[in-house]
XYZ file of C-alpha atoms in Angstrom:
711
model
C 11.164 -73.054 47.778
C 9.029 -70.327 46.212
C 8.905 -68.516 42.907
C 8.399 -64.764 43.168
C 6.471 -63.111 40.318
C 6.369 -59.331 39.973
C 4.376 -57.890 37.084
C 4.097 -54.268 35.951
C 3.627 -51.967 32.967
C 6.373 -49.714 31.615
C 4.897 -46.523 30.134
C 7.416 -44.444 28.148
C 6.877 -40.711 28.681
C 9.711 -39.517 26.419
C 11.513 -40.841 23.371
C 14.286 -43.287 24.302
C 17.308 -44.907 22.700
C 18.726 -48.302 23.627
C 21.358 -49.114 21.042
C 22.709 -52.411 19.834
C 25.995 -50.952 18.581
C 25.347 -52.713 15.264
C 23.918 -49.891 13.140
C 23.895 -49.941 9.351
C 25.593 -47.087 7.516
C 22.882 -44.892 6.016
C 20.956 -41.676 6.491
C 20.737 -42.227 10.248
C 21.934 -44.486 13.060
C 19.320 -47.270 13.030
C 20.713 -49.192 15.991
C 17.599 -48.866 18.186
C 16.994 -52.266 19.797
C 14.134 -54.252 18.280
C 12.682 -57.740 18.669
C 10.832 -59.324 15.759
C 10.733 -55.929 14.061
C 9.204 -54.071 17.035
C 10.928 -51.665 19.416
C 11.603 -53.377 22.725
C 13.797 -53.208 25.815
C 16.521 -55.857 26.233
C 16.292 -57.793 29.483
C 19.995 -57.358 30.209
C 19.723 -53.548 29.921
C 16.729 -53.396 32.230
C 18.465 -55.708 34.705
C 21.359 -53.245 34.892
C 18.943 -50.354 35.488
C 17.145 -52.358 38.180
C 20.428 -53.199 39.860
C 21.416 -49.525 39.884
C 18.014 -48.639 41.376
C 18.520 -51.232 44.120
C 21.932 -49.752 44.863
C 20.437 -46.256 45.142
C 17.775 -47.429 47.602
C 20.428 -49.135 49.686
C 22.549 -45.962 49.744
C 19.610 -43.737 50.706
C 18.623 -46.043 53.568
C 22.146 -46.098 54.963
C 22.434 -42.300 54.805
C 19.079 -41.727 56.525
C 19.482 -44.541 59.062
C 16.499 -46.546 57.867
C 16.043 -49.744 59.961
C 15.660 -51.746 56.726
C 19.133 -50.767 55.499
C 20.849 -53.933 56.753
C 18.071 -56.196 55.453
C 18.087 -54.572 52.005
C 21.871 -54.761 51.833
C 21.704 -58.500 52.455
C 18.989 -58.916 49.799
C 21.041 -56.914 47.299
C 24.059 -59.153 47.928
C 21.862 -62.250 47.671
C 20.439 -61.286 44.274
C 23.331 -59.493 42.578
C 26.572 -60.517 44.309
C 26.728 -63.713 46.352
C 23.923 -65.580 44.526
C 23.180 -67.454 47.761
C 19.869 -68.634 46.325
C 21.763 -70.224 43.400
C 19.294 -68.602 41.023
C 19.250 -65.714 38.622
C 16.745 -62.863 38.419
C 14.759 -63.444 35.209
C 13.312 -60.471 33.368
C 10.755 -60.712 30.552
C 9.664 -57.656 28.565
C 6.962 -57.721 25.900
C 5.882 -54.742 23.729
C 2.209 -53.798 24.056
C 2.102 -50.910 21.590
C -0.696 -50.438 19.077
C 0.140 -51.904 15.665
C -0.836 -48.597 14.028
C 1.295 -46.480 16.359
C 4.590 -45.076 15.130
C 7.316 -46.904 17.042
C 10.394 -44.879 16.093
C 11.379 -41.253 15.545
C 14.601 -39.641 14.305
C 16.442 -37.091 16.471
C 19.205 -34.821 15.185
C 22.212 -33.625 17.198
C 25.184 -31.337 16.628
C 28.366 -30.569 18.539
C 28.709 -26.890 19.488
C 31.989 -25.053 18.969
C 32.815 -23.633 22.422
C 34.532 -20.551 20.956
C 32.150 -19.628 18.131
C 28.971 -20.840 19.796
C 27.938 -22.476 16.529
C 27.544 -26.040 15.377
C 30.850 -27.612 14.396
C 31.233 -28.373 10.724
C 30.317 -31.967 9.902
C 28.972 -32.660 13.410
C 25.341 -33.192 12.405
C 24.245 -36.716 13.275
C 20.881 -38.446 13.320
C 19.773 -41.311 15.523
C 16.750 -43.577 15.730
C 14.776 -43.461 18.985
C 11.882 -45.443 20.362
C 8.773 -43.259 20.432
C 7.237 -42.000 23.645
C 3.836 -43.448 24.631
C 5.068 -46.975 23.884
C 4.028 -49.450 26.560
C 5.674 -52.697 27.648
C 4.633 -55.598 29.839
C 7.265 -56.385 32.477
C 7.620 -59.589 34.493
C 10.301 -60.397 37.080
C 10.846 -63.951 38.324
C 13.087 -65.065 41.177
C 13.415 -68.347 43.120
C 14.276 -68.283 46.816
C 13.567 -69.898 50.164
C 10.092 -69.286 51.569
C 11.370 -67.207 54.506
C 12.937 -64.615 52.190
C 10.190 -64.299 49.579
C 8.135 -61.537 51.232
C 11.122 -59.237 51.891
C 12.590 -59.806 48.421
C 9.217 -59.073 46.814
C 8.872 -55.738 48.593
C 12.485 -54.898 47.784
C 11.969 -55.495 44.057
C 8.727 -53.488 44.031
C 10.436 -50.506 45.667
C 13.301 -50.749 43.195
C 10.864 -50.709 40.262
C 9.085 -47.642 41.613
C 12.444 -45.884 41.894
C 13.253 -46.282 38.169
C 12.501 -43.031 36.339
C 14.376 -43.350 33.021
C 16.386 -45.659 30.813
C 18.510 -45.618 27.673
C 20.987 -43.090 26.350
C 21.011 -39.291 26.736
C 18.982 -39.439 29.949
C 20.609 -36.203 31.110
C 19.083 -34.481 28.076
C 15.587 -35.533 29.100
C 15.268 -38.659 26.986
C 14.112 -42.017 28.306
C 11.691 -40.811 30.988
C 9.243 -43.528 32.012
C 6.690 -44.541 34.579
C 6.335 -48.057 35.999
C 2.776 -48.644 37.147
C 0.229 -51.336 37.988
C 2.808 -53.303 39.992
C 1.471 -56.662 41.207
C 3.216 -59.571 42.906
C 2.717 -63.160 43.982
C 4.710 -66.036 45.493
C 4.110 -69.631 44.407
C 5.379 -72.775 46.131
C 7.406 -75.111 43.929
C 6.099 -78.626 44.463
C 7.211 -82.008 43.174
C 4.896 -84.408 41.359
C 5.054 -87.965 42.757
C 2.770 -89.199 39.977
C 5.270 -88.591 37.185
C 5.289 -91.488 34.720
C 8.775 -92.950 34.186
C 9.425 -96.530 33.084
C 13.092 -96.385 32.048
C 16.395 -95.229 33.477
C 17.463 -92.761 30.780
C 16.027 -89.378 29.821
C 16.238 -87.488 26.563
C 15.607 -83.765 27.049
C 15.073 -80.843 24.682
C 15.959 -77.379 26.044
C 15.052 -74.017 24.486
C 16.919 -70.771 25.182
C 14.602 -67.944 26.284
C 17.241 -65.264 25.647
C 20.341 -64.838 23.508
C 22.921 -66.702 25.586
C 26.694 -66.808 25.935
C 27.423 -70.495 26.588
C 30.739 -71.682 28.046
C 32.569 -68.762 26.481
C 35.677 -69.445 24.454
C 38.847 -67.471 25.102
C 38.351 -63.797 24.302
C 39.960 -62.583 21.074
C 40.552 -58.846 21.241
C 37.252 -57.345 22.363
C 35.162 -60.259 21.009
C 33.811 -62.882 23.406
C 32.735 -65.917 21.356
C 30.125 -68.386 22.604
C 30.252 -72.133 22.143
C 27.389 -73.489 20.051
C 26.766 -76.475 22.352
C 26.229 -77.058 26.075
C 28.882 -79.216 27.724
C 27.780 -81.924 30.135
C 29.554 -80.146 33.001
C 27.318 -77.103 32.424
C 24.214 -79.317 32.429
C 25.209 -80.888 35.738
C 25.923 -77.473 37.227
C 22.506 -76.256 36.073
C 20.761 -79.216 37.723
C 22.792 -79.181 40.924
C 22.099 -75.468 41.472
C 18.351 -76.163 41.466
C 18.721 -79.142 43.783
C 20.842 -77.225 46.309
C 18.537 -74.192 46.204
C 15.668 -76.470 47.278
C 17.755 -77.779 50.215
C 17.118 -81.352 49.075
C 19.627 -83.992 50.112
C 19.684 -86.544 47.280
C 22.664 -88.172 45.604
C 21.248 -88.800 42.120
C 23.324 -85.871 40.706
C 26.598 -86.999 42.268
C 29.581 -88.036 40.187
C 29.413 -91.764 39.590
C 25.612 -91.823 39.761
C 24.358 -89.639 36.915
C 25.892 -89.510 33.472
C 25.074 -86.758 30.997
C 25.904 -86.173 27.376
C 26.809 -82.948 25.639
C 23.669 -81.094 24.588
C 23.860 -80.317 20.889
C 21.678 -77.839 18.945
C 18.733 -78.758 16.764
C 17.803 -77.210 13.410
C 14.427 -75.535 12.936
C 13.322 -78.476 10.778
C 13.481 -80.894 13.746
C 10.000 -80.740 15.267
C 10.208 -83.629 17.745
C 12.733 -85.639 19.696
C 11.616 -89.047 18.384
C 14.781 -91.022 17.538
C 16.860 -88.201 16.076
C 20.620 -88.218 16.546
C 22.690 -85.012 16.480
C 26.470 -84.882 16.594
C 29.231 -82.563 15.338
C 30.290 -82.670 11.703
C 33.516 -84.598 11.181
C 36.629 -82.526 10.533
C 37.655 -84.806 7.674
C 34.649 -83.831 5.549
C 35.247 -81.152 2.936
C 32.808 -79.000 0.982
C 33.027 -76.917 -2.142
C 34.467 -73.414 -1.706
C 31.996 -70.558 -1.597
C 33.336 -68.656 -4.573
C 32.307 -71.564 -6.817
C 28.672 -70.799 -6.044
C 28.715 -67.824 -8.444
C 27.694 -68.140 -12.057
C 30.503 -68.169 -14.608
C 29.107 -65.101 -16.385
C 28.377 -63.134 -13.187
C 31.539 -63.302 -11.076
C 31.218 -59.624 -10.124
C 27.926 -60.202 -8.273
C 28.597 -60.626 -4.516
C 27.777 -63.991 -2.941
C 25.216 -62.519 -0.547
C 23.037 -61.534 -3.523
C 22.584 -65.171 -4.532
C 20.008 -67.655 -3.394
C 21.692 -70.977 -2.669
C 19.328 -73.652 -3.938
C 21.439 -76.576 -2.781
C 19.841 -78.939 -0.335
C 21.126 -79.280 3.222
C 21.669 -83.019 2.775
C 25.215 -84.046 3.556
C 25.557 -86.047 0.354
C 24.884 -82.877 -1.671
C 27.421 -80.798 0.265
C 30.430 -83.040 0.885
C 32.837 -83.390 -2.029
C 35.662 -85.273 -0.301
C 36.791 -86.953 2.929
C 40.419 -86.520 3.965
C 40.615 -89.862 5.807
C 39.107 -91.833 2.902
C 41.570 -92.173 0.003
C 38.770 -93.505 -2.213
C 36.675 -90.380 -1.772
C 38.532 -87.616 -3.565
C 37.137 -84.944 -5.861
C 39.194 -82.789 -8.175
C 37.763 -79.419 -7.155
C 38.762 -76.676 -4.704
C 37.304 -77.494 -1.286
C 37.518 -76.424 2.334
C 37.106 -78.132 5.689
C 33.801 -78.179 7.561
C 35.147 -77.123 10.943
C 31.776 -75.999 12.313
C 28.263 -77.306 12.224
C 26.346 -80.467 13.036
C 24.848 -83.515 11.390
C 21.246 -84.552 11.982
C 20.239 -88.193 11.551
C 16.492 -88.885 11.628
C 17.227 -92.159 13.446
C 20.060 -94.433 14.580
C 19.752 -96.479 11.410
C 19.394 -93.608 8.927
C 21.110 -94.007 5.590
C 23.650 -91.493 4.357
C 21.055 -90.057 1.988
C 18.980 -88.883 4.996
C 21.711 -87.086 6.977
C 21.429 -83.278 6.904
C 23.917 -80.553 7.801
C 23.225 -77.322 9.694
C 24.936 -74.550 11.664
C 23.885 -72.568 14.723
C 22.665 -68.978 14.424
C 24.312 -66.379 16.642
C 23.747 -62.684 17.353
C 26.345 -60.053 18.163
C 25.749 -57.912 21.260
C 27.804 -54.813 22.009
C 28.252 -54.171 25.715
C 30.083 -51.623 27.827
C 31.349 -51.351 31.360
C 29.872 -48.352 33.181
C 31.877 -46.380 35.725
C 29.967 -46.116 39.019
C 31.403 -42.667 39.640
C 30.856 -40.963 36.268
C 28.026 -43.183 34.984
C 29.820 -43.285 31.634
C 31.523 -46.014 29.669
C 34.944 -46.820 31.090
C 38.068 -46.392 28.989
C 38.441 -49.497 26.780
C 35.147 -50.654 28.289
C 33.403 -51.559 25.023
C 33.340 -55.223 24.032
C 31.247 -57.523 21.849
C 29.642 -60.830 22.764
C 28.631 -63.439 20.209
C 25.621 -65.240 21.701
C 23.568 -68.219 20.610
C 20.256 -66.946 19.306
C 17.089 -66.965 21.387
C 14.741 -69.950 20.788
C 17.634 -72.223 19.775
C 16.913 -75.753 21.002
C 19.371 -78.306 22.358
C 18.989 -82.038 22.855
C 20.911 -84.372 25.141
C 20.660 -87.350 27.491
C 20.707 -87.982 31.233
C 21.496 -91.561 32.261
C 20.868 -93.035 35.718
C 21.882 -96.418 37.184
C 18.286 -97.666 37.539
C 14.634 -96.759 36.986
C 14.016 -95.814 40.622
C 16.805 -93.238 40.628
C 15.528 -91.793 37.373
C 11.992 -91.595 38.753
C 13.227 -89.877 41.911
C 14.954 -87.251 39.767
C 11.814 -86.698 37.677
C 9.665 -86.245 40.785
C 11.936 -83.557 42.253
C 12.349 -81.770 38.908
C 8.794 -82.302 37.633
C 8.003 -78.560 37.594
C 11.047 -77.926 35.400
C 10.578 -80.947 33.155
C 6.980 -79.895 32.485
C 8.157 -76.441 31.383
C 6.455 -74.595 34.255
C 9.764 -73.396 35.733
C 13.030 -72.192 34.200
C 16.534 -73.579 34.325
C 19.494 -71.178 34.025
C 22.479 -71.650 31.762
C 25.421 -69.691 30.418
C 26.965 -66.390 31.417
C 24.651 -64.370 33.637
C 22.322 -67.337 34.217
C 20.063 -66.902 31.176
C 16.706 -68.731 31.396
C 15.965 -71.848 29.382
C 12.898 -74.081 29.254
C 12.362 -77.818 28.807
C 10.272 -78.148 25.649
C 10.004 -81.937 25.490
C 11.356 -85.004 27.270
C 10.851 -88.747 27.422
C 12.416 -91.760 29.095
C 13.995 -94.651 27.218
C 15.820 -97.900 27.914
C 19.319 -98.863 26.832
C 19.094 -100.055 23.252
C 21.444 -102.701 22.038
C 23.438 -101.194 19.204
C 24.306 -103.453 16.289
C 27.709 -105.015 16.800
C 30.595 -103.731 14.705
C 32.286 -107.135 14.510
C 31.041 -107.827 11.004
C 32.248 -104.394 9.872
C 35.895 -104.773 10.908
C 37.991 -106.172 8.113
C 41.274 -104.576 7.123
C 40.472 -101.063 8.379
C 38.251 -99.244 10.858
C 37.527 -95.636 11.841
C 37.132 -93.858 15.186
C 35.244 -90.553 15.327
C 34.954 -88.284 18.380
C 31.357 -87.244 19.091
C 32.410 -84.969 21.957
C 35.626 -83.499 23.346
C 38.003 -86.146 24.681
C 40.359 -85.775 27.674
C 43.227 -88.305 27.672
C 46.560 -88.618 29.473
C 49.610 -90.659 28.542
C 51.665 -92.869 30.899
C 53.476 -89.784 32.240
C 50.143 -88.027 32.966
C 50.698 -85.525 30.174
C 47.632 -84.358 28.221
C 47.283 -86.137 24.898
C 47.181 -83.786 21.907
C 47.423 -86.477 19.211
C 45.537 -89.764 19.063
C 47.773 -92.483 17.581
C 48.431 -96.231 17.689
C 50.030 -96.122 21.129
C 47.099 -94.248 22.703
C 44.598 -96.597 21.067
C 46.426 -99.671 22.327
C 46.449 -98.253 25.875
C 42.633 -98.193 25.798
C 42.382 -101.870 24.825
C 43.407 -105.094 26.554
C 46.917 -106.551 26.680
C 46.116 -108.568 23.561
C 46.873 -105.432 21.521
C 49.926 -103.179 21.283
C 50.880 -100.118 19.262
C 52.233 -102.465 16.574
C 48.785 -103.991 16.119
C 47.580 -100.959 14.133
C 48.761 -98.416 11.604
C 47.282 -94.922 11.583
C 46.551 -94.309 7.893
C 44.849 -90.918 7.935
C 43.422 -88.549 10.506
C 41.896 -85.091 10.902
C 41.984 -83.616 14.394
C 42.060 -80.468 16.484
C 43.010 -79.878 20.082
C 42.203 -77.023 22.431
C 41.706 -75.868 25.995
C 38.381 -76.483 27.712
C 37.589 -74.070 30.546
C 34.727 -74.282 33.010
C 33.455 -72.547 36.129
C 31.694 -73.955 39.154
C 28.651 -71.785 39.819
C 27.971 -73.658 43.066
C 31.330 -73.018 44.697
C 32.122 -69.818 42.806
C 35.520 -71.177 41.743
C 37.068 -71.666 38.335
C 37.896 -75.278 37.572
C 41.243 -76.461 36.283
C 41.600 -76.180 32.524
C 41.738 -79.345 30.459
C 43.552 -79.843 27.165
C 41.176 -81.811 24.937
C 40.992 -83.441 21.554
C 38.094 -81.629 19.930
C 34.770 -83.099 18.894
C 34.662 -84.011 15.224
C 38.222 -85.373 15.140
C 38.402 -88.700 13.295
C 40.966 -91.397 12.502
C 41.373 -94.350 10.129
C 43.451 -97.325 11.302
C 44.681 -100.386 9.452
C 44.575 -103.723 11.285
C 47.467 -106.205 11.161
C 46.366 -109.474 9.559
C 47.356 -111.724 12.501
C 45.008 -110.052 15.011
C 41.883 -111.584 16.512
C 39.358 -109.343 14.746
C 36.405 -110.671 16.700
C 38.093 -109.704 19.978
C 39.030 -106.311 18.523
C 35.435 -105.735 17.390
C 34.102 -106.574 20.853
C 36.537 -104.231 22.609
C 35.896 -101.402 20.169
C 32.176 -101.864 20.776
C 32.823 -101.514 24.536
C 34.708 -98.258 23.867
C 31.790 -96.943 21.844
C 29.372 -97.882 24.605
C 31.364 -96.551 27.582
C 33.439 -93.774 26.022
C 37.139 -93.045 26.455
C 39.261 -90.823 28.695
C 38.204 -89.062 31.891
C 35.068 -87.074 32.835
C 32.868 -89.433 30.835
C 30.020 -88.734 33.274
C 30.103 -85.114 32.018
C 29.716 -86.139 28.397
C 33.383 -86.206 27.439
C 34.873 -89.103 25.492
C 31.886 -90.132 23.321
C 33.092 -91.963 20.191
C 31.651 -93.699 17.147
C 33.229 -96.748 15.534
C 33.039 -97.227 11.766
C 30.593 -94.454 10.953
C 29.390 -95.280 7.404
C 30.023 -91.684 6.339
C 33.737 -92.438 6.203
C 33.185 -95.350 3.826
C 31.294 -93.380 1.215
C 33.026 -94.294 -2.042
C 33.641 -91.978 -4.983
C 31.172 -93.961 -7.047
C 28.474 -93.178 -4.471
C 28.928 -89.426 -4.894
C 27.142 -87.904 -7.848
C 29.457 -85.074 -8.839
C 26.676 -83.257 -10.683
C 24.475 -83.484 -7.606
C 27.289 -82.291 -5.357
C 27.658 -79.182 -7.500
C 25.490 -76.193 -6.691
C 22.182 -76.214 -8.474
C 21.441 -73.252 -10.757
C 21.707 -70.159 -8.605
C 19.677 -67.012 -8.953
C 19.380 -63.761 -7.106
C 17.570 -63.977 -3.775
C 13.814 -63.366 -4.106
C 14.083 -60.237 -1.948
C 16.884 -58.873 -4.144
C 14.979 -59.765 -7.305
C 11.785 -58.068 -6.124
C 13.571 -54.925 -4.985
C 15.562 -54.686 -8.214
C 12.487 -55.304 -10.350
C 10.513 -52.667 -8.470
C 13.349 -50.160 -8.746
C 13.795 -50.678 -12.489
C 10.052 -50.453 -13.135
C 9.890 -47.206 -11.185
C 12.860 -45.722 -13.057
C 11.422 -46.845 -16.382
C 8.074 -45.156 -15.744
C 9.840 -41.941 -14.626
C 11.935 -41.714 -17.801
C 8.983 -42.552 -20.071
C 6.933 -39.829 -18.384
C 9.859 -37.378 -18.655
C 10.258 -38.084 -22.378
C 6.546 -37.492 -23.057
C 6.587 -34.297 -20.983
C 9.630 -32.981 -22.907
C 7.779 -33.427 -26.207
C 4.785 -31.490 -24.849
C 7.077 -28.719 -23.641
C 8.678 -28.419 -27.073
C 5.243 -28.005 -28.656
C 4.371 -25.196 -26.234
C 7.694 -23.371 -26.857
C 7.555 -22.798 -30.623
C 7.653 -19.013 -30.272
C 11.347 -18.033 -30.203
C 10.549 -14.598 -28.786
C 9.598 -16.159 -25.471
C 12.714 -18.306 -25.123
C 14.451 -16.060 -22.565
C 11.405 -15.877 -20.274
C 10.770 -19.592 -20.736
C 14.305 -20.423 -19.570
C 13.915 -18.130 -16.563
C 10.715 -19.886 -15.480
C 12.264 -23.339 -16.013
C 15.202 -22.346 -13.796
C 12.733 -21.247 -11.100
C 11.021 -24.666 -11.246
C 14.373 -26.476 -10.990
C 15.275 -24.342 -7.979
C 12.105 -25.534 -6.245
C 12.941 -29.146 -7.100
C 16.470 -28.738 -5.675
C 14.906 -28.296 -2.219
C 13.690 -31.942 -2.423
C 9.974 -31.376 -1.907
C 7.521 -34.239 -1.936
C 5.513 -34.732 -5.108
C 2.427 -33.378 -3.359
C 4.198 -30.234 -2.119
C 5.737 -29.580 -5.540
C 2.469 -29.729 -7.442
C 0.728 -27.647 -4.767
C 3.371 -24.953 -5.297
C 2.839 -25.020 -9.089
C -0.955 -24.899 -8.744
C -0.694 -22.019 -6.273
C 1.424 -20.154 -8.816
C -1.163 -20.792 -11.561
C -3.999 -19.600 -9.294
C -2.086 -16.475 -8.360
C -1.226 -15.522 -11.939
C -4.688 -16.211 -13.391
C -6.537 -14.157 -10.784
C -8.027 -11.167 -12.703
C -7.814 -9.036 -9.571
C -4.099 -9.652 -9.254
C -1.911 -6.985 -10.774
C 0.533 -8.499 -13.279
C -1.563 -11.581 -13.960
C -0.982 -13.786 -16.993
C -3.310 -14.042 -19.939
C -4.728 -17.284 -21.211
C -2.170 -17.429 -24.049
C 0.818 -16.543 -21.891
C 3.705 -19.003 -22.536
C 4.409 -19.266 -18.796
C 0.879 -20.391 -18.090
C 1.163 -22.962 -20.878
C 4.402 -24.267 -19.366
C 2.997 -24.726 -15.861
C -0.278 -26.160 -17.135
C 1.606 -28.666 -19.294
C 3.634 -29.814 -16.288
C 0.571 -30.359 -14.090
C -1.361 -32.069 -16.894
C 1.251 -34.467 -18.270
C 3.337 -35.423 -15.232
C 2.810 -37.011 -11.830
C 6.350 -37.127 -10.437
C 8.747 -34.359 -9.522
C 11.656 -36.453 -10.825
C 10.065 -36.663 -14.271
C 9.721 -32.865 -14.396
C 13.349 -32.427 -13.382
C 14.634 -34.812 -16.061
C 12.406 -33.319 -18.771
C 13.418 -29.716 -18.013
C 17.132 -30.490 -17.800
C 17.080 -32.388 -21.096
C 15.118 -29.591 -22.740
C 17.503 -26.883 -21.490
C 20.504 -28.919 -22.547
C 19.217 -29.308 -26.111
C 18.226 -25.624 -26.431
C 21.370 -24.118 -25.015
C 20.103 -23.345 -21.517
C 21.809 -24.084 -18.200
C 20.789 -27.554 -17.012
C 22.551 -27.752 -13.675
């Protein structure tokens, strides 16, 4: 197996626009795509342009009878249709523009009335464009068998040379580019037999290299929502695709051999794997409603203008637990249906558990008609993707150390971060950031914790069937008893409280190209509190519950489904342990950015009005002669007319100074004398003001007080 690398430079020769569809309402459409504040080119957009270029080359070769036509058709199908190499074409684009260069320009457009030949009323629109002369570094990466690498490399290089423009309004001359300095290489992917592994389990941290749509939920309208976690079935598919593409016959990824967990996201604060534990927030936990974050005397200020100073510790956020009757707070609250809990270690106290949510970006996409090269009717849709650089952590478990070591040898290039895995819709690249092996740790037994009651919490989605093979949508005493030995029945327990959700889990087999059967699941985060009958053998119950926690429940456990936690201490947090004052929001103030902007704006306005007031007093002193009032008002109206054209301060004062120079020139017929009131007026303005706005305010106030027109 080889990795093909193709590198080149993209030199923009005309302004270009690649929109995000998420512009802010303002003076112009500011939807030009940017990364980290700099104009860039999205990989998905360039991949579409490259695919279209490949299609053009294929068409030309067929029309002209080129002997390479059949070969290039097969390569096109291999890369963009059949995915026979079980890999995705990765595209990386990095801006190389000078920091001092202007990256954007504004272009104005109008719609022309076909009958009058004039611009239609109200049709003027402005749009932000990336500036010409910008340069970008381009890198293509593709994995394939050695025998195909040379032909695929040449094919991709020809396709790059064929690209002449990108972005919108290409038919109007925008988006012209040149791709130059194309270089290529092919590297063999080799395993490392010296990899150091001394345990049978692996903990892996993955990082997304692009915004990614993961195991998409059902589409709602034109919105395609991404899951914020990676299911174990997706992890296995990701690994199996790499194994099959290398033509390696090993069974360590077969069902019944490997067992994977769900991969859950990590917050930015988590810097290392260490012993951290991440799992979904429990549905029974409730937090204070958002509207309570506002100050009592500032209810009209929107919530986004506030800085929330509360900590992210769970104990400072949670105000009640619906399955714990002893933990109730008399305040409006809402469920925490999304998000995750981070424990620094297996034995972390409740005071150390933090809460976080996953960041997502919205991407507007459109389906292009091959015939018209325009967006199809109803072809616009939006994808909500997990943000680039988001990290996920999960476990791979093998039956023994030798099997684990064999896996690490084959996948050493990927585990070391040298090569990319692919995940999500479109096979987006992701990288292993960190990994380590570990042995099975003996968890503390729950026997001592089971008294009159116990709790069960779902750490992942659970797939269960009843005796009639119907999907279970509610976990109750009968279902629990069916998971235990014959020593227990549905009458052995009483379900006191619960908080649960159910839903459909869909998946797709990238290897076979077939959609899998849907499963109806009990969602992660669901939790239950049971009461134990007094005549039960609690030691036996504790041992069997511990086995459930260790092995999981339901089917597809090897794909991460069915993970549960018994007697999580969060559910036993008593009211006395919750400091109500601490749980309340700390004093809230405006965000620093809002404060700074508002302070700067008010200071600027204050200085303008102070300057205008001082200028008005000077103007009154220079206008004591009533005989000159009519001419004075005429000159003031002329100045206001200049200001109405919105000149810059520099242009305004240059105009006034030019007028003074013209009228004081002794050779100029009709010049003003040194005591002329008009000269005094203009000189006063240039001497006692620095801002056009101050002059405008001073003149309008003066005209208003002296009976002149101040419009």
